[in-house]
Coordinates of C-alpha atoms and ligand atoms in Angstrom, one line a residue:
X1 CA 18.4 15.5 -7.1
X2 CA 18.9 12.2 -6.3
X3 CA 17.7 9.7 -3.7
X4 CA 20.5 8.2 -3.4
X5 CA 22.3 10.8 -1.4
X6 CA 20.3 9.7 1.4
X7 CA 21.8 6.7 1.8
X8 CA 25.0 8.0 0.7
X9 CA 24.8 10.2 4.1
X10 CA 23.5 8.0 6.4
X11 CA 26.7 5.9 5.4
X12 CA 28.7 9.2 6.5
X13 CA 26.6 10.1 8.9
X14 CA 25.6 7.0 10.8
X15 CA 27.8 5.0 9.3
X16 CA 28.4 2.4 12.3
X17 CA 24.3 1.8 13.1
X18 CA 22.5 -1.2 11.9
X19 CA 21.2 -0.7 8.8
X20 CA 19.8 -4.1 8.1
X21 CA 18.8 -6.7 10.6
X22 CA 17.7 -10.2 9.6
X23 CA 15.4 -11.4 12.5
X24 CA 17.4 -10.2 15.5
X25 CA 20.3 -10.2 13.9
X26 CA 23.0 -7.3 12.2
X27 CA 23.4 -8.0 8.8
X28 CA 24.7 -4.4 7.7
X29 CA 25.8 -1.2 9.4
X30 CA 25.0 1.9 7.5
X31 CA 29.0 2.1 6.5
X32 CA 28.4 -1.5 4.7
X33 CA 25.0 -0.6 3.0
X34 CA 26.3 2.4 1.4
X35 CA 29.4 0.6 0.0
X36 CA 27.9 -2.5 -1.3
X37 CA 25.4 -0.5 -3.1
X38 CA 27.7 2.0 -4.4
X39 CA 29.5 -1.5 -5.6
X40 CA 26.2 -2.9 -7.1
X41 CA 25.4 0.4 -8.8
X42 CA 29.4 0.0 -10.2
X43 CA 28.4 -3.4 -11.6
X44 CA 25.3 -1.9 -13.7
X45 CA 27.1 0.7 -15.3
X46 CA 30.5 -1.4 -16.0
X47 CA 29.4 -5.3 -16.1
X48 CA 26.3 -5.0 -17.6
X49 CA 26.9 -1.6 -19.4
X50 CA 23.4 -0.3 -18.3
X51 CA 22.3 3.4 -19.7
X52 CA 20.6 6.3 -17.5
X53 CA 17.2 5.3 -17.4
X54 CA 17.3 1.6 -18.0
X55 CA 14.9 -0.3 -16.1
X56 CA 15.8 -2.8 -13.9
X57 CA 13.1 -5.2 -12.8
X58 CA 13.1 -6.9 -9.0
X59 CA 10.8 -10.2 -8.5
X60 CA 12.0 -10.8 -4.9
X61 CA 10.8 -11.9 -1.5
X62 CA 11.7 -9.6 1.3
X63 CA 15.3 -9.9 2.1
X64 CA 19.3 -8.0 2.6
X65 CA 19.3 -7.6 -1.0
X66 CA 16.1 -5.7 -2.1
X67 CA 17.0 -3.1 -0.2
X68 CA 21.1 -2.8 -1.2
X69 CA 19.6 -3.0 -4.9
X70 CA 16.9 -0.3 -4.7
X71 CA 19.6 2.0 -3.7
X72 CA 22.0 0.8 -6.1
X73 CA 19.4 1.2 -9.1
X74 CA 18.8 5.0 -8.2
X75 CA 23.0 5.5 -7.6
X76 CA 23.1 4.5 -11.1
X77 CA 21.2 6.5 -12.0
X78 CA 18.8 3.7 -13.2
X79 CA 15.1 3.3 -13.0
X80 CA 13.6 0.6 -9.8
X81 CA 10.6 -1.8 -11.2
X82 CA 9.9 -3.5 -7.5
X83 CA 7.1 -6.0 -8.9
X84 CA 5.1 -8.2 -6.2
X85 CA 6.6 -11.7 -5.4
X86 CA 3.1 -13.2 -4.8
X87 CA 2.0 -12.4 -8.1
X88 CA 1.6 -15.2 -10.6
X89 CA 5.3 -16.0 -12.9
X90 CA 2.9 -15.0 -15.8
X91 CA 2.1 -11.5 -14.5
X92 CA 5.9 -11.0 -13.6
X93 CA 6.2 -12.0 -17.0
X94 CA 3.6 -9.4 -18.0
X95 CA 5.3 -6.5 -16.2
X96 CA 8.5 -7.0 -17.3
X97 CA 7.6 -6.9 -20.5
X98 CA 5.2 -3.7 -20.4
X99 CA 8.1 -1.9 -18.5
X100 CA 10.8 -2.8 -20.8
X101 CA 13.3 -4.5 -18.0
X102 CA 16.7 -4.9 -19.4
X103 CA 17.5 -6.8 -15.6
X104 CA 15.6 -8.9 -13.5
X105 CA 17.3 -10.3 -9.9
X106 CA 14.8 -12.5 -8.7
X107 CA 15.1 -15.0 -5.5
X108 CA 15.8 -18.3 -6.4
X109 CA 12.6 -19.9 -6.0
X110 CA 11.0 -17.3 -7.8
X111 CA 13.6 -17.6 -10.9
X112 CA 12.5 -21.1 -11.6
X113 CA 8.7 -20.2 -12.5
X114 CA 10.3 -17.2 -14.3
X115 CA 12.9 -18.4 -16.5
X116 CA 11.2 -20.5 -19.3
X117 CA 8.5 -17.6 -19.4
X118 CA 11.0 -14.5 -20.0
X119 CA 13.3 -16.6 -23.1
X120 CA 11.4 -14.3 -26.2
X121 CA 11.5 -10.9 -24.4
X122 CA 13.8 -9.0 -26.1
X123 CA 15.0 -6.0 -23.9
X124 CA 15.2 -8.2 -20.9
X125 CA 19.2 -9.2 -21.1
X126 CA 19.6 -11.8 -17.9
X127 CA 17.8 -12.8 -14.4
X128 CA 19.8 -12.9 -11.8
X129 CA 19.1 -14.9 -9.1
X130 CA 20.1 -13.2 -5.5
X131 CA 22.1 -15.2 -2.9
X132 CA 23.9 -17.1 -5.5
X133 CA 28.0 -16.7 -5.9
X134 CA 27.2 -14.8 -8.7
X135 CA 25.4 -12.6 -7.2
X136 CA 28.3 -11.7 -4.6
X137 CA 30.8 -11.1 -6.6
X138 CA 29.0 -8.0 -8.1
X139 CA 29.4 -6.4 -4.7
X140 CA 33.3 -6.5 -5.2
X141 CA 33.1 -4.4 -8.2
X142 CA 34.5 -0.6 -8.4
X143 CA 32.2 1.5 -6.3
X144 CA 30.9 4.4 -8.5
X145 CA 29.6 8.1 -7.4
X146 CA 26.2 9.0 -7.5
X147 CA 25.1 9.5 -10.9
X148 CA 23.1 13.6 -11.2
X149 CA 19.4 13.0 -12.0
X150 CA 16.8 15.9 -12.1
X151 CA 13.6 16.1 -10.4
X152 CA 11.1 14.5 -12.5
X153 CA 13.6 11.7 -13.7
X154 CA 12.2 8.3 -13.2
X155 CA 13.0 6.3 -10.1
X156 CA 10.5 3.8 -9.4
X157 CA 7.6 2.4 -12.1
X158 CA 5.1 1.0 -9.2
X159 CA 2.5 -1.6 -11.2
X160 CA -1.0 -0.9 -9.0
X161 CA -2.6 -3.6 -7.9
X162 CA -5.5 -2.8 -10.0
X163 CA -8.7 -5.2 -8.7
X164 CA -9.5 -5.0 -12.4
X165 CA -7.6 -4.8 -15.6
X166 CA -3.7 -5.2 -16.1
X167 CA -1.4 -3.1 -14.0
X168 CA -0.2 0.0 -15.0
X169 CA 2.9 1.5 -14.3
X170 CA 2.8 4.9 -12.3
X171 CA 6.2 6.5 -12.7
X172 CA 7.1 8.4 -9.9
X173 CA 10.0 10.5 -10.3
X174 CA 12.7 11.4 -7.5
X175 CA 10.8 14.8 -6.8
X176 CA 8.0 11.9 -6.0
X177 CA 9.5 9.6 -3.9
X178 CA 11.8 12.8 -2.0
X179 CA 7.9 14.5 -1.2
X180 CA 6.7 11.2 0.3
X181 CA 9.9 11.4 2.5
X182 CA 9.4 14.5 3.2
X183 CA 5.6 14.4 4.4
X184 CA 6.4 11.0 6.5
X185 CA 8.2 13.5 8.8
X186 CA 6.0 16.3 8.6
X187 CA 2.6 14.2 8.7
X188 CA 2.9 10.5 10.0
X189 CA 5.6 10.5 12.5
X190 CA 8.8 11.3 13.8
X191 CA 12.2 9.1 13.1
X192 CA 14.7 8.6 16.2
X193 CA 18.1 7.8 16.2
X194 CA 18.0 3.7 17.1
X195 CA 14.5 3.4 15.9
X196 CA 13.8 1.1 13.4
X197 CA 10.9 -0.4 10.8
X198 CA 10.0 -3.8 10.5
X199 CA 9.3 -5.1 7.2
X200 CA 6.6 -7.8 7.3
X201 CA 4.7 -6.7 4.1
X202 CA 6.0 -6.8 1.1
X203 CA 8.4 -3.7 -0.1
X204 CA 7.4 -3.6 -3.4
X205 CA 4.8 -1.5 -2.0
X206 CA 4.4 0.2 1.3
X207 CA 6.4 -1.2 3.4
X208 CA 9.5 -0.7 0.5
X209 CA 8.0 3.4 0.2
X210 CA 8.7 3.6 3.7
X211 CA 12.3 2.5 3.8
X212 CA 13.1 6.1 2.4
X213 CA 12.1 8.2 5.2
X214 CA 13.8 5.2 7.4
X215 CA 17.6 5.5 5.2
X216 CA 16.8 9.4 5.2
X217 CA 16.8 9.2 9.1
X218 CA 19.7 6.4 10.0
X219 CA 17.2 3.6 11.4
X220 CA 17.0 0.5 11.2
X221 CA 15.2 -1.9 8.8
X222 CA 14.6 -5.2 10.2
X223 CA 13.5 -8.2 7.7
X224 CA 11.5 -10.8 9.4
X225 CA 13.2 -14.0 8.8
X226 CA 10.3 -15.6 7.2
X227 CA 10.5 -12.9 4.7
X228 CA 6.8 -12.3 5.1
X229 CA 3.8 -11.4 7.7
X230 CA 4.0 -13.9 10.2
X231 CA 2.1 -12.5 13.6
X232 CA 3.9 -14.4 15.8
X233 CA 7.1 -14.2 14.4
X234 CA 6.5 -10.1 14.9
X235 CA 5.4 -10.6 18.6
X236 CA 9.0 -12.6 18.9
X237 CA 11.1 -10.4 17.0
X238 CA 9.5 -7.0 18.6
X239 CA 11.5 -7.0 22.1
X240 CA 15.5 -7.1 19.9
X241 CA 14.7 -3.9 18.1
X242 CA 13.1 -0.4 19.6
X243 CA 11.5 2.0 18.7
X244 CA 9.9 0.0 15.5
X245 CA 7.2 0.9 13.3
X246 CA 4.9 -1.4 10.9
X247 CA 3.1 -0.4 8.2
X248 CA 0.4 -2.7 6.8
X249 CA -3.1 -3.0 5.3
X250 CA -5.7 -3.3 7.8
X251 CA -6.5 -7.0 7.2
X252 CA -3.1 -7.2 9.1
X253 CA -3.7 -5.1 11.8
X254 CA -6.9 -7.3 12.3
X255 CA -4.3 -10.4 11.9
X256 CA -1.8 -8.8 14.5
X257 CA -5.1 -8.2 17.2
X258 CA -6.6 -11.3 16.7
X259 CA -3.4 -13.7 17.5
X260 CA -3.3 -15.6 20.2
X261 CA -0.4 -14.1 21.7
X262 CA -1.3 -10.7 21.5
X263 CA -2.8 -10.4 24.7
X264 CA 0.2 -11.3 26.4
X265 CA 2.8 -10.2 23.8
X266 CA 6.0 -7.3 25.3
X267 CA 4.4 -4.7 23.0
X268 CA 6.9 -1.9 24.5
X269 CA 9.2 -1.6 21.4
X270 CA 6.3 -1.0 19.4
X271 CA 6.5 2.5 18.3
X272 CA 3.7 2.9 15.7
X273 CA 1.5 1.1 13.1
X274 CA 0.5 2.8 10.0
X275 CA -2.3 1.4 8.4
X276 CA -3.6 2.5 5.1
X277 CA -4.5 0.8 1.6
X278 CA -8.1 0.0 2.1
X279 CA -10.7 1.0 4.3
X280 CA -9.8 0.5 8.1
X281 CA -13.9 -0.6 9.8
X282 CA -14.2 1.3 13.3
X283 CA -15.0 -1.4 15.1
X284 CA -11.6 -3.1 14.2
X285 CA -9.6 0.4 15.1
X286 CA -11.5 0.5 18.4
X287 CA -10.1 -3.2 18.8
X288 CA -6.5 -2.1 17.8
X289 CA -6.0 0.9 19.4
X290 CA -7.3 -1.6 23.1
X291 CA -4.9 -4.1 22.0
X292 CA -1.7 -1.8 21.7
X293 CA -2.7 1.4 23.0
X294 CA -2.8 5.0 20.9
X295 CA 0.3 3.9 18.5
X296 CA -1.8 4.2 15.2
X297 CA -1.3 6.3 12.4
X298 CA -3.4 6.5 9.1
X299 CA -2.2 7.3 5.8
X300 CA -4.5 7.1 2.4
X301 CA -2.8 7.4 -1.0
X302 CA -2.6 5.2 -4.3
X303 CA 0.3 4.2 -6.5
X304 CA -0.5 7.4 -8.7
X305 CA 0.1 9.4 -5.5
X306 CA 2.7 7.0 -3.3
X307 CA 1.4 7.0 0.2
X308 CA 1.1 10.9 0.1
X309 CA -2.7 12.0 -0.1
X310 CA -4.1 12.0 3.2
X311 CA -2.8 11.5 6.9
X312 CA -4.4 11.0 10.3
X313 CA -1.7 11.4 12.8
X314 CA -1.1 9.4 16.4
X315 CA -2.5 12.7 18.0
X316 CA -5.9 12.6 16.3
X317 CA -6.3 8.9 17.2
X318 CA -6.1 9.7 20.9
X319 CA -7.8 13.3 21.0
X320 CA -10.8 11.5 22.3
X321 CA -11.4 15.1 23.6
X322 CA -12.6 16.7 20.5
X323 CA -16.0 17.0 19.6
X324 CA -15.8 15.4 16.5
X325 CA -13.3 12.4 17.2
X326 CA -15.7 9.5 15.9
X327 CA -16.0 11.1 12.7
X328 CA -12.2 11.6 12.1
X329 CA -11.5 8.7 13.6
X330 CA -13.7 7.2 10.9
X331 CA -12.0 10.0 8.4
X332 CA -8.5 9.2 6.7
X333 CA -7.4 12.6 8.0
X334 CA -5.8 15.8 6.4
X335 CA -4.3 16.4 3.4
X336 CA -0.6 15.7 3.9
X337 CA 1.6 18.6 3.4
X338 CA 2.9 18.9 0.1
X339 CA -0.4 17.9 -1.8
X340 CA -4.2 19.5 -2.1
X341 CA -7.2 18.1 -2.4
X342 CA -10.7 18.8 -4.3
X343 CA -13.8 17.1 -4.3
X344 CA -15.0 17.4 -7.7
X345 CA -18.5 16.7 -9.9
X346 CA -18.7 14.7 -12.7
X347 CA -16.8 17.9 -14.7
X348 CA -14.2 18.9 -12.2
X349 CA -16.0 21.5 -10.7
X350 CA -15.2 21.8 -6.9
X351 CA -17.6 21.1 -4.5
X352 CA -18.4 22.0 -0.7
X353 CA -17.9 20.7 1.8
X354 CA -20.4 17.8 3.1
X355 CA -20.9 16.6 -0.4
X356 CA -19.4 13.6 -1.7
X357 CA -17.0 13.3 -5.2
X358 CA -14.3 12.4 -6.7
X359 CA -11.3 13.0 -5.1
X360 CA -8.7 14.9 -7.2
X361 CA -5.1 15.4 -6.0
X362 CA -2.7 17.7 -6.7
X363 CA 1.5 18.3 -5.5
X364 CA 4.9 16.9 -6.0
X365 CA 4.2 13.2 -5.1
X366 CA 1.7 12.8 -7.9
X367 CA 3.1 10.6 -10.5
X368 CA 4.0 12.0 -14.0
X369 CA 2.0 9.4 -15.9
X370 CA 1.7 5.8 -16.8
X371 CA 4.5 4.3 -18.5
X372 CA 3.9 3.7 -22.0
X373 CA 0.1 4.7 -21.9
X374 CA -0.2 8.3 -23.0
X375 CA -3.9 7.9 -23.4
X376 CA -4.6 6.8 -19.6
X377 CA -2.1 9.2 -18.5
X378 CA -4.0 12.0 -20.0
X379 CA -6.8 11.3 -18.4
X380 CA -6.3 10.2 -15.0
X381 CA -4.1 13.7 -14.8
X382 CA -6.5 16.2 -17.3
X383 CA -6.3 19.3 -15.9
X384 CA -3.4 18.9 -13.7
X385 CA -5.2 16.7 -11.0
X386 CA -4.6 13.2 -10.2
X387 CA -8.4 11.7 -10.6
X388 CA -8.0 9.2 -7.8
X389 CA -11.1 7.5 -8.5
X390 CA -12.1 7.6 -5.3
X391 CA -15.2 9.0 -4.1
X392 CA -14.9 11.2 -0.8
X393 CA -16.4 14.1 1.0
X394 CA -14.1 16.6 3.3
X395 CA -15.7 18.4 6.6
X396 CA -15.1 21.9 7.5
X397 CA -11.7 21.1 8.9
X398 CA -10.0 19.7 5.7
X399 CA -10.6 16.0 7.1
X400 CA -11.7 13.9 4.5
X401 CA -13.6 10.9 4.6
X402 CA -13.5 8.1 2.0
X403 CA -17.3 6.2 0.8
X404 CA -15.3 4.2 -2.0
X405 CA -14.4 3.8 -5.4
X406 CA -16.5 5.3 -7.7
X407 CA -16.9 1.7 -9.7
X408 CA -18.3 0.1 -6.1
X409 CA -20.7 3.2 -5.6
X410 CA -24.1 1.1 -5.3
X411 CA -27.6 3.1 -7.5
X412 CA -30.6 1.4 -6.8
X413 CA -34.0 3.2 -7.3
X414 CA -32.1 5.9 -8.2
X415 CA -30.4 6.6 -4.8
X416 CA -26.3 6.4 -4.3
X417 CA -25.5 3.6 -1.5
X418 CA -22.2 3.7 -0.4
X419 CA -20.9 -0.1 0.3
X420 CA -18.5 0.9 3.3
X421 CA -21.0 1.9 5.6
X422 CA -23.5 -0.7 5.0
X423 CA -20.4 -2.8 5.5
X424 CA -19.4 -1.0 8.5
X425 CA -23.0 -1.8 10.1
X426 CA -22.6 -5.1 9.1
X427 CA -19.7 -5.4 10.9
X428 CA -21.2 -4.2 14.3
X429 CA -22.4 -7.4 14.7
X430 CA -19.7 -9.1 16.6
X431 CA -20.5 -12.3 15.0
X432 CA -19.4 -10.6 11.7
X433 CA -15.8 -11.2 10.5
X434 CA -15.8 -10.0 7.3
X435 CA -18.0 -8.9 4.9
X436 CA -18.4 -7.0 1.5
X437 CA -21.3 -5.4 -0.3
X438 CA -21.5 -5.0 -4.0
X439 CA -24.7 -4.5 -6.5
X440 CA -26.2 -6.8 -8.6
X441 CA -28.2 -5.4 -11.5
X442 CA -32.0 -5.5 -11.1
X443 CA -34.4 -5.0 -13.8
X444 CA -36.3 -2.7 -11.6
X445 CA -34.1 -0.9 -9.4
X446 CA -31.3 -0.9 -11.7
X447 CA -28.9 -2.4 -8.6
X448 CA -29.8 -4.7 -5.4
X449 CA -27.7 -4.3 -2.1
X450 CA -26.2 -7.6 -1.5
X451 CA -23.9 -8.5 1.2
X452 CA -21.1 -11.4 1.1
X453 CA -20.8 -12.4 5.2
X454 CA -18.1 -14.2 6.7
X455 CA -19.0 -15.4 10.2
X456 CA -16.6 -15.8 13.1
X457 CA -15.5 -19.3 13.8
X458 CA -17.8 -21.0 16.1
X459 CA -20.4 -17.6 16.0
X460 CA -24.0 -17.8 14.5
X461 CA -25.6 -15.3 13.0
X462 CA -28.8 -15.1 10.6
X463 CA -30.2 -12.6 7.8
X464 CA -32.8 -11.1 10.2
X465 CA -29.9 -10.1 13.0
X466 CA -28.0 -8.6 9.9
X467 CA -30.9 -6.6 8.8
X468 CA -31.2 -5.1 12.6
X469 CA -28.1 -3.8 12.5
X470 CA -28.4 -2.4 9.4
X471 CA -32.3 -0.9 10.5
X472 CA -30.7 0.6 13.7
X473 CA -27.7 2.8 11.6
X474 CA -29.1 3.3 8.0
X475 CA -32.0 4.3 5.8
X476 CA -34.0 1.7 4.7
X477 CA -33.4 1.4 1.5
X478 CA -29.7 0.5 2.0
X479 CA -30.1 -2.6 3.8
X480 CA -29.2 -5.7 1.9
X481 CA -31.7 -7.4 0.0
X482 CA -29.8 -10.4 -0.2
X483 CA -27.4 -12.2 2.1
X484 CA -24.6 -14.4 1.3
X485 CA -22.5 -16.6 3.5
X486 CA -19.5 -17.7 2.6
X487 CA -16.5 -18.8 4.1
X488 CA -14.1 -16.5 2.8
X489 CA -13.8 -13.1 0.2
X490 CA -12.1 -13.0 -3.0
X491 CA -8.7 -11.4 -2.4
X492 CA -6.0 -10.3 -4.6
X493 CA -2.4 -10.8 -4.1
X494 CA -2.5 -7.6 -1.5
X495 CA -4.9 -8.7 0.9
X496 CA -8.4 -6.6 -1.3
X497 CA -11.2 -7.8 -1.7
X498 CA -11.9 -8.3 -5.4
X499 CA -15.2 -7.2 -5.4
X500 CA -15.9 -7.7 -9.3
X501 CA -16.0 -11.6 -8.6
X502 CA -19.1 -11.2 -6.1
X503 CA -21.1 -8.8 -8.8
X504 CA -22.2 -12.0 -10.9
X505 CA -25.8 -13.1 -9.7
X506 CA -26.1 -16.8 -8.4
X507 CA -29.7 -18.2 -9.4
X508 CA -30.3 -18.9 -5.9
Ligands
AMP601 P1 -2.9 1.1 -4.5 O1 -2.5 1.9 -5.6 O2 -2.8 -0.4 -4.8 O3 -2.1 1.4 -3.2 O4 -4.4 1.3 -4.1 C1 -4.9 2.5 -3.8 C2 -6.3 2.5 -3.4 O5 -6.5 1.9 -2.1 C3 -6.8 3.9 -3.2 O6 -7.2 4.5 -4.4 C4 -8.0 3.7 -2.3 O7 -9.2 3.2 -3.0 C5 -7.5 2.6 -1.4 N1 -7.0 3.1 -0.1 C6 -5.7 3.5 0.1 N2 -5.6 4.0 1.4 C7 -6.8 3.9 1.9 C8 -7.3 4.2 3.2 N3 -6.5 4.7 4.2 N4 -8.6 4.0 3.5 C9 -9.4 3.5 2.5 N5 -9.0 3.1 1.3 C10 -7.7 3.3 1.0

């Protein structure tokens, strides 16, 4: 097995679509794609002399490239290391390192923070910058065949995004990565011929682990020219390519609704937003979904588990209907197909439903470990689960709903206070537009509720107002005792809040 038969086919198959667009325009059919990449894979194995296996690191903004090179890494039978552009040079530094990248292609403006910071790593061989001559002329090389890989061969070490700690490097294998594919079709949504995705978030995450169902299926994938998340620049490029779909955290949903020119945006050729990589607050899906109508779909999964744990479909998001269509709605759905769930105690032991603990993963897209970190590995998978680390309870019908990570669960006086929904009640204050809730110890209560609020430009709201909300939804003893107003949260490089920088006191 290996991934790269699906673009392989889709070259044979579809070969005279658009593969690529930059902005509204062709940059590659399907026919082109395969070739330069079956080029590119010829020029790792012959010009650089590359082994199976060997890592091969990419530092790179969105763009033609990142995709031709993905596919070329896993024709070669060569390991992917998609690393965040927006990181700092000295993580990139970090993570090329830890992973042991014998090749970096980086984007030019990228390679000059880069350079003078990789000289003493030893297994790293050369950066190469993308869009240089160079770089062209190792499309001309002698096309190679797919190289065989098994199943649980490595094809993609994904550095989380970890809100603590260094990243670690899930490896997810081709079994992985062909399971995620797999469950797009069978969970998230369907793929048709002349449908495309649009690429506004980054693809070393996501937005890149949804390119493979997109190759598997012929469609197009369409690069914003700004090579980022621009909110008008979707609204422009939306009516040159059908049948699109987005994926994104839900800070950019809320980014996309809140524009200006949403109201009046041509919204036709929008064919579905998938959300999914933090918690999605009602009231913003209840904005969404009367913004752009019932083209939402939710997915909830972690590096360790690429985008593969949980879904909640299109039809759930309009089955007003059902008796129970707040609570899924405020669910992240069904386990997808291939994988099962259990909410376990503090031992592992399964527990009911209606009662809240760890969520524990098992199937073919969980990882097989962290690279180079046996002693992690062992225990984030003892027992043949994947310990998400997430704290969750399912209902009757298999739909589970997320409370948080267990290191944000809130004990004060004893009693367990789940952050998202004090954060949810928060947030039903329209004056509200962000807000996050963390503990501070207490020497009497062990932990304090307090609440980090961003108010709406030009809005007013005061402590008092807060605390109603939170009086009119919650038990008592989960309202804030403290309120702080600031004018924005801490965010790492992927749009999450970093929550550990609001748990030190202030004296005020
Ligand atoms: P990462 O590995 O960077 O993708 O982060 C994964 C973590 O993001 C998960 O363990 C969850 O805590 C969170 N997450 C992912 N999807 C969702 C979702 N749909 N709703 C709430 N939290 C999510």
């Amino acid at each position: 097995m290996n991934l790269a038969h699906l673009l392989v086919r889709a070259g044979q198959g579809q070969g005279s679509e658009t593969a690529v667009a930059v902005g509204a325009t062709r940059w590659a059919t399907y026919e082109r794609l395969a070739q330069r990449s079956a080029a590119l894979a010829g020029a790792l194995t012959g010009r650089f002399g590359l082994a199976l296996g060997d890592r091969v690191a990419l530092v790179q903004h969105n763009g033609p490239a990142y995709i031709e090179l993905i596919w070329a890494i896993w024709h070669a039978g060569m390991v992917a290391v998609p690393i965040n552009a927006k990181l700092h040079p000295k993580e990139h530094a970090y993570i090329l390192e830890q992973s042991g990248a014998s090749l970096c292609f980086s984007s030019e403006d990228l390679a000059t923070g880069l350079a003078p910071l990789v000289t003493g790593l030893t297994e790293l061989r050369e950066l190469i910058e993308v869009g240089r001559p160079a770089y062209e002329k190792l499309v001309d090389a002698e096309p190679i065949e797919v190289i065989a890989r098994a199943p649980d061969d490595l094809a993609w070490l994904f550095y989380t995004s970890g809100t603590t700690g260094r990243p670690k490097g899930a490896m997810l294998s081709h079994r992985n990565l062909m399971t995620m594919t797999l469950c797009y079709f069978a969970d998230v949504d369907q793929i048709a011929p002349g449908d495309g995705i649009l690429h506004a978030a980054p693809l070393s995450h996501g937005s890149g682990l949804y390119g493979l169902p997109h190759i598997a299926a012929g469609a197009c994938h369409v690069i914003p020219e700004s090579r980022g998340f621009d909110p008008a620049e979707v609204f422009a490029l939306l009516p040159a390519h059908p049948g699109i779909a987005l994926f994104g955290a839900p800070t950019m949903v809320k980014r996309l609704v809140e524009h200006p020119a949403a109201g009046a945006a041509d919204t036709r050729n929008l064919k579905t937003v998938i959300y999914g990589g933090g918690p999605m607050y009602l009231v913003d899906l209840e904005q969404a979904m009367a913004c752009f109508g019932n083209k939402f779909a939710q997915i909830y999964g972690q590096g360790e588990s690429p985008m593969t744990i949980t879904a909640l479909d299109k039809a759930a998001h309009g089955d007003h209907e059902h008796p129970r269509y707040w609570q899924r709605l405020a669910s992240v759905g069904q386990a997808q197909s291939a994988v099962e769930i259990r909410i376990a105690d503090d031992e592992d032991r399964a527990l009911p439903p209606g009662e809240t603990g760890e969520v524990l993963v098992r199937g073919d897209s969980v990882m097989l470990g962290y690279w180079r970190d046996p002693e992690t590995s062992a225990r984030t998978l003892a027992g043949g689960w994947l310990h998400t680390g997430d704290l969750g309870a399912l209902d009757e019908d298999g739909f589970l709903t997320l409370k948080d990570r267990s290191k944000d669960l809130i004990i004060s006086g004893g009693a367990n206070i789940y952050p998202r929904e004090v954060e949810e009640a928060i947030l039903s204050e329209p004056a509200v537009e962000e807000c996050a809730v963390v503990g501070w110890s207490h020497p009497e209560w062990g932990e304090e509720v307090v609440a980090f609020v961003v108010v709406a430009p030009g809005a007013e709201v005061t402590p008092e107002a807060l605390d109603r909300a939170c009086l009119d939804r919650l038990a008592r003893f989960k309202r804030p005792r403290r309120y702080r107003f600031v004018e924005r949260l801490p965010k790492n490089n992927y749009g999450k809040v970093v929550k550990a920088e609001l748990r030190t006191p202030d004296t005020n």
